[in-house]
Coordinates of C-alpha atoms in Angstrom, one line a residue:
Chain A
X1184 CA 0.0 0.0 0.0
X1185 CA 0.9 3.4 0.1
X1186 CA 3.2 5.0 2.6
X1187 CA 4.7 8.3 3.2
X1188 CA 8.0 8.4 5.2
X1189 CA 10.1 11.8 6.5
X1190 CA 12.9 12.5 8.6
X1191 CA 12.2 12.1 12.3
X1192 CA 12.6 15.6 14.3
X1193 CA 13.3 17.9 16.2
X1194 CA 15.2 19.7 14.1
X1195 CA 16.3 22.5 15.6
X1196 CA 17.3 25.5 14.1
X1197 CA 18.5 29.5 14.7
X1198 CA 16.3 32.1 12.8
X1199 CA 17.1 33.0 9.4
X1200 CA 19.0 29.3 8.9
X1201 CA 17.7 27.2 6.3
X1202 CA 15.2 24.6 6.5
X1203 CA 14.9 21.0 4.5
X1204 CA 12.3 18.0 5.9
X1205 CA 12.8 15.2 3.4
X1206 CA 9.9 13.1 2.3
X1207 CA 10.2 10.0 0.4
X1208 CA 6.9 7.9 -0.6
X1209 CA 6.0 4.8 -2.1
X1210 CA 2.7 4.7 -4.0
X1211 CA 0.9 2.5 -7.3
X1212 CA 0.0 5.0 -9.8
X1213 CA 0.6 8.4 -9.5
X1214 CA 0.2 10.1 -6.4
X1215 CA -0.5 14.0 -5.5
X1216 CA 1.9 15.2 -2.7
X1217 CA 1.2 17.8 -0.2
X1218 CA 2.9 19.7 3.1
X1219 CA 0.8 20.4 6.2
X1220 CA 1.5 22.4 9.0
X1221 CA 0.3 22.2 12.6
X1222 CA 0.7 24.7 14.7
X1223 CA 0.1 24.1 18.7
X1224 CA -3.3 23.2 19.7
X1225 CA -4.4 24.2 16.0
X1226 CA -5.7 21.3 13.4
X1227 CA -3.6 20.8 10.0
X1228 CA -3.5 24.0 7.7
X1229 CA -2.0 23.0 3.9
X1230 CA 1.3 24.6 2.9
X1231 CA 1.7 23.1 -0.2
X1232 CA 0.8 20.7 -3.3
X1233 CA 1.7 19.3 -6.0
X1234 CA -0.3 17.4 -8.5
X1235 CA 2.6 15.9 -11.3
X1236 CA 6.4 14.6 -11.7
X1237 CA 8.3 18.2 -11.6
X1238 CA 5.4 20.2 -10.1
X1239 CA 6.8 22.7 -7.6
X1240 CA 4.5 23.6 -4.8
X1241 CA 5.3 26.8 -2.9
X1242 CA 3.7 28.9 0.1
X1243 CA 4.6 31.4 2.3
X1244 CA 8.6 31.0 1.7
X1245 CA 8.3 27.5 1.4
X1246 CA 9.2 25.2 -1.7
X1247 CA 8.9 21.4 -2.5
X1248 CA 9.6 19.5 -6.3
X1249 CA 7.9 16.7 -6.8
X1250 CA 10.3 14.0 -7.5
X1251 CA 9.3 11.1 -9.3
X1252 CA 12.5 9.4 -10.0
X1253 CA 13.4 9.3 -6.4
X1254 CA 9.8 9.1 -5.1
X1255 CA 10.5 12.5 -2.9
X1256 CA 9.0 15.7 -1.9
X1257 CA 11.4 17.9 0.3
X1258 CA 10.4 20.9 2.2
X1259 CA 12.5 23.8 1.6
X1260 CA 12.8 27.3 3.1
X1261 CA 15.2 29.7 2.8
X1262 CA 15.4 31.8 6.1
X1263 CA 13.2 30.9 8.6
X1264 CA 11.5 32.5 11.4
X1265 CA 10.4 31.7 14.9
X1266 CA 6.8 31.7 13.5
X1267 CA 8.1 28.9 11.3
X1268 CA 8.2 26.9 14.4
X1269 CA 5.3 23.6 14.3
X1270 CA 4.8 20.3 13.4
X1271 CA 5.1 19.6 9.4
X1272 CA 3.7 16.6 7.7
X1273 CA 4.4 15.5 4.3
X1274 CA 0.7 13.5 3.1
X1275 CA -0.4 12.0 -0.1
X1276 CA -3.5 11.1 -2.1
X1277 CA -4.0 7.9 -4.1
X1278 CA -5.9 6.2 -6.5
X1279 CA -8.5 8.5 -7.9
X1280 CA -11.3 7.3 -5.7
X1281 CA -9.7 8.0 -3.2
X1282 CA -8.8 11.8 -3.2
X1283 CA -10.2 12.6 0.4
X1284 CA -8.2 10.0 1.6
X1285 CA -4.4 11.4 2.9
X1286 CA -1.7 9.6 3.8
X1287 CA 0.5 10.9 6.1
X1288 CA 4.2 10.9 7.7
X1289 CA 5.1 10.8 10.8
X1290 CA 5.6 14.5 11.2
X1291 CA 8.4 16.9 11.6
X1292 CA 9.1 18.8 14.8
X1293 CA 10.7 22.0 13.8
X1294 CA 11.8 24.5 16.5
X1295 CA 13.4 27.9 15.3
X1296 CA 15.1 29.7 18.0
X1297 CA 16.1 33.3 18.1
Chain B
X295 CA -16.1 32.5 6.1
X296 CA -16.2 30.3 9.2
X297 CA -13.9 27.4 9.0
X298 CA -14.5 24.0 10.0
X299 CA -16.2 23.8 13.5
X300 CA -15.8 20.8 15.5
X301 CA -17.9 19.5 19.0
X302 CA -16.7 19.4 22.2
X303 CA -12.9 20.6 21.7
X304 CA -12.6 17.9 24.7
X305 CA -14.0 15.3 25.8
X306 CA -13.5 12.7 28.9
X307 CA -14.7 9.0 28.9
X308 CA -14.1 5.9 30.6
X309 CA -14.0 2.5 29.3
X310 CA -16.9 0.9 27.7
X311 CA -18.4 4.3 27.4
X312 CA -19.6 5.2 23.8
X313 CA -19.0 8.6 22.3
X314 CA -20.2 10.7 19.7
X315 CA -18.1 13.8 17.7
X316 CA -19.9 16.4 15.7
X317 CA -18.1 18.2 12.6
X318 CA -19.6 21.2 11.0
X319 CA -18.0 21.6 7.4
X320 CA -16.9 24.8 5.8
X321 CA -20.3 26.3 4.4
X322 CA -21.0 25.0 0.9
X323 CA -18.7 21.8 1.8
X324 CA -20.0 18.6 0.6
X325 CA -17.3 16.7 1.4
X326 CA -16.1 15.4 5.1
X327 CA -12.8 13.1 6.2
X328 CA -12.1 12.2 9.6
X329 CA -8.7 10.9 11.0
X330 CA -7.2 10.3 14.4
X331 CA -3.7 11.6 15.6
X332 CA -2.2 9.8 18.3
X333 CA 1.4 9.9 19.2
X334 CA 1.9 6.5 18.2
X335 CA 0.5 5.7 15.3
X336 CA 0.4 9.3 13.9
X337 CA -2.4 10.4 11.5
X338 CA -4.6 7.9 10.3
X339 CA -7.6 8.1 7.8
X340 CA -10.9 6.8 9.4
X341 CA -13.7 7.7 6.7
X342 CA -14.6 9.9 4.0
X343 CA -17.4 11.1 3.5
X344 CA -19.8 12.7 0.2
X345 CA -23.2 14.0 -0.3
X346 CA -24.4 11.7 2.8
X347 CA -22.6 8.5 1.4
X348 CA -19.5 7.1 2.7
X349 CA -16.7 6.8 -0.1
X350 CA -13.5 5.6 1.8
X351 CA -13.3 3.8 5.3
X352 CA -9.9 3.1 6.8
X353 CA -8.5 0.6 8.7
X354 CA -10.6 0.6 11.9
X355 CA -12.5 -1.9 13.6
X356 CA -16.1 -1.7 13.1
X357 CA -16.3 0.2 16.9
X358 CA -15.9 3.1 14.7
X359 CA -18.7 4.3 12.2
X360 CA -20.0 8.1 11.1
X361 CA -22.6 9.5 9.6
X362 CA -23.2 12.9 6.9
X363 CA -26.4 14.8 7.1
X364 CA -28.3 16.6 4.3
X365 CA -26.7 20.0 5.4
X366 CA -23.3 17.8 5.3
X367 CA -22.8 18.0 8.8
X368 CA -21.3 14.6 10.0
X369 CA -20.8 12.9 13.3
X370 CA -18.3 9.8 14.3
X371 CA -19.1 7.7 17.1
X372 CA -17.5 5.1 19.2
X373 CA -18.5 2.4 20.6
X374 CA -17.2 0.2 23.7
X375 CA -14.3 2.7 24.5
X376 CA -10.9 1.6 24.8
X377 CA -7.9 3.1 26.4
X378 CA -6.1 2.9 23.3
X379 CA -8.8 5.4 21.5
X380 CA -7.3 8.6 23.5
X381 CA -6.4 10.7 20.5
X382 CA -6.9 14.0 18.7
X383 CA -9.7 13.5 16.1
X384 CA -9.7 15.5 13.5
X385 CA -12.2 16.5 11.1
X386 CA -11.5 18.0 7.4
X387 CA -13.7 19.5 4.7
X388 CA -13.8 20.5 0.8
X389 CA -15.6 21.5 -2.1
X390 CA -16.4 18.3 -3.2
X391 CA -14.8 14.6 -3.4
X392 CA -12.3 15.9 -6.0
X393 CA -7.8 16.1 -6.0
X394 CA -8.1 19.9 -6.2
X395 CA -10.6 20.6 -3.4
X396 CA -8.3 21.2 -0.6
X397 CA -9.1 19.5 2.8
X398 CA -9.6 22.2 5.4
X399 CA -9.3 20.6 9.1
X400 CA -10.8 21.9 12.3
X401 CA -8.9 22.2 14.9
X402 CA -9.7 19.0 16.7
X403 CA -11.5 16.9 19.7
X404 CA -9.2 15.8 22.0
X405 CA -10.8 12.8 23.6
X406 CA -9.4 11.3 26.7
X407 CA -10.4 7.7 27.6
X408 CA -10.1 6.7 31.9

């Protein structure tokens, strides 16, 4: 089945350093990838998607390529800020009756310190 | 626009108890998913939901089940409680049961089993 994997956190980092989560999936077919953000006590807001191979979702500073060639999806920012600071998880959707259906990773801890 | 409401934010049971979660979608929202976050097992898909039918189900036991109403409202109950069910459950809604419609979650019921 499907399966979404990314790097185990905290990463911890100073303001203005530069961020990358790697995401990695396995999926039949072709997938759509997306980033979510939690922030505390909030639910999941999207950050990003990408539908195709070589789509490049972007947000609020934030980048990821879809990769199909090496099944990834990295989250990239350039500078970050303490505001950056949350839970990020990298999801995707499947088959095509099955687009409210997300699959998710683990989740990324990022803390950005002054 | 009010986003995606969701009823009680908390919620305290003991075992055997049965409960029942309430999630108002995003007005004109036809389309409702449900997952539960748990430290442990992360985020995981429980049901999807469209125009009052249920399109997806995940991987729970049948303790779990939900409903959609007319006005797209939908509700998720549990039966039999089990320690193991503590979790954040999280409710999400779109436009309709389509890749593009992006899934807008509430912020959550955090549901506490004794």
């Amino acid at each position: 089945g499907n399966s979404v994997t990314q790097m185990e956190g905290p990463v911890t980092l100073s303001e203005e350093a530069f961020l990358t989560i790697n995401c990695t999936y396995t999926a039949t077919g072709y997938p759509s990838l997306f980033w979510y953000v939690q922030y505390p006590g909030e639910g999941l807001q999207l950050l990003l998607k990408a539908t195709k191979a070589d789509d490049k979702g972007s947000n609020k500073g934030f980048e990821a390529t879809y990769r199909k060639e090496t099944t990834s999806f990295h989250l990239e920012k350039g500078s970050v800020q303490v505001s950056d600071s949350a839970v990020y998880f990298c999801a995707l959707s499947g088959e095509t009756d099955s687009w409210g259906k997300l699959q998710f990773g683990a989740g990324t801890q990022v803390v950005v310190t002054p | 626009k009010a986003g995606v409401t969701q009823t009680p934010r908390y919620l305290i049971k003991t075992r055997g108890q049965q409960v029942t979660l309430s999630c108002s979608p995003i007005s004109g929202h036809r389309s409702v998913s449900w997952y539960q976050q748990t430290p442990g097992q992360g985020l995981q898909f429980l049901f999807e939901y469209f125009s009052e039918t249920q399109r997806n189900k995940g991987n729970f036991p049948g303790r779990f089940s939900g409903r959609q109403f007319s006005n797209s409202r939908s509700e998720m109950n549990v039966s039999t409680l089990e320690l193991g069910d503590s979790a954040l459950y999280l409710c999400a809604s779109s436009l309709a049961a389509g890749l593009l419609n992006e899934q807008f979650f509430g912020p959550g019921t955090r549901l506490t089993v004794l």
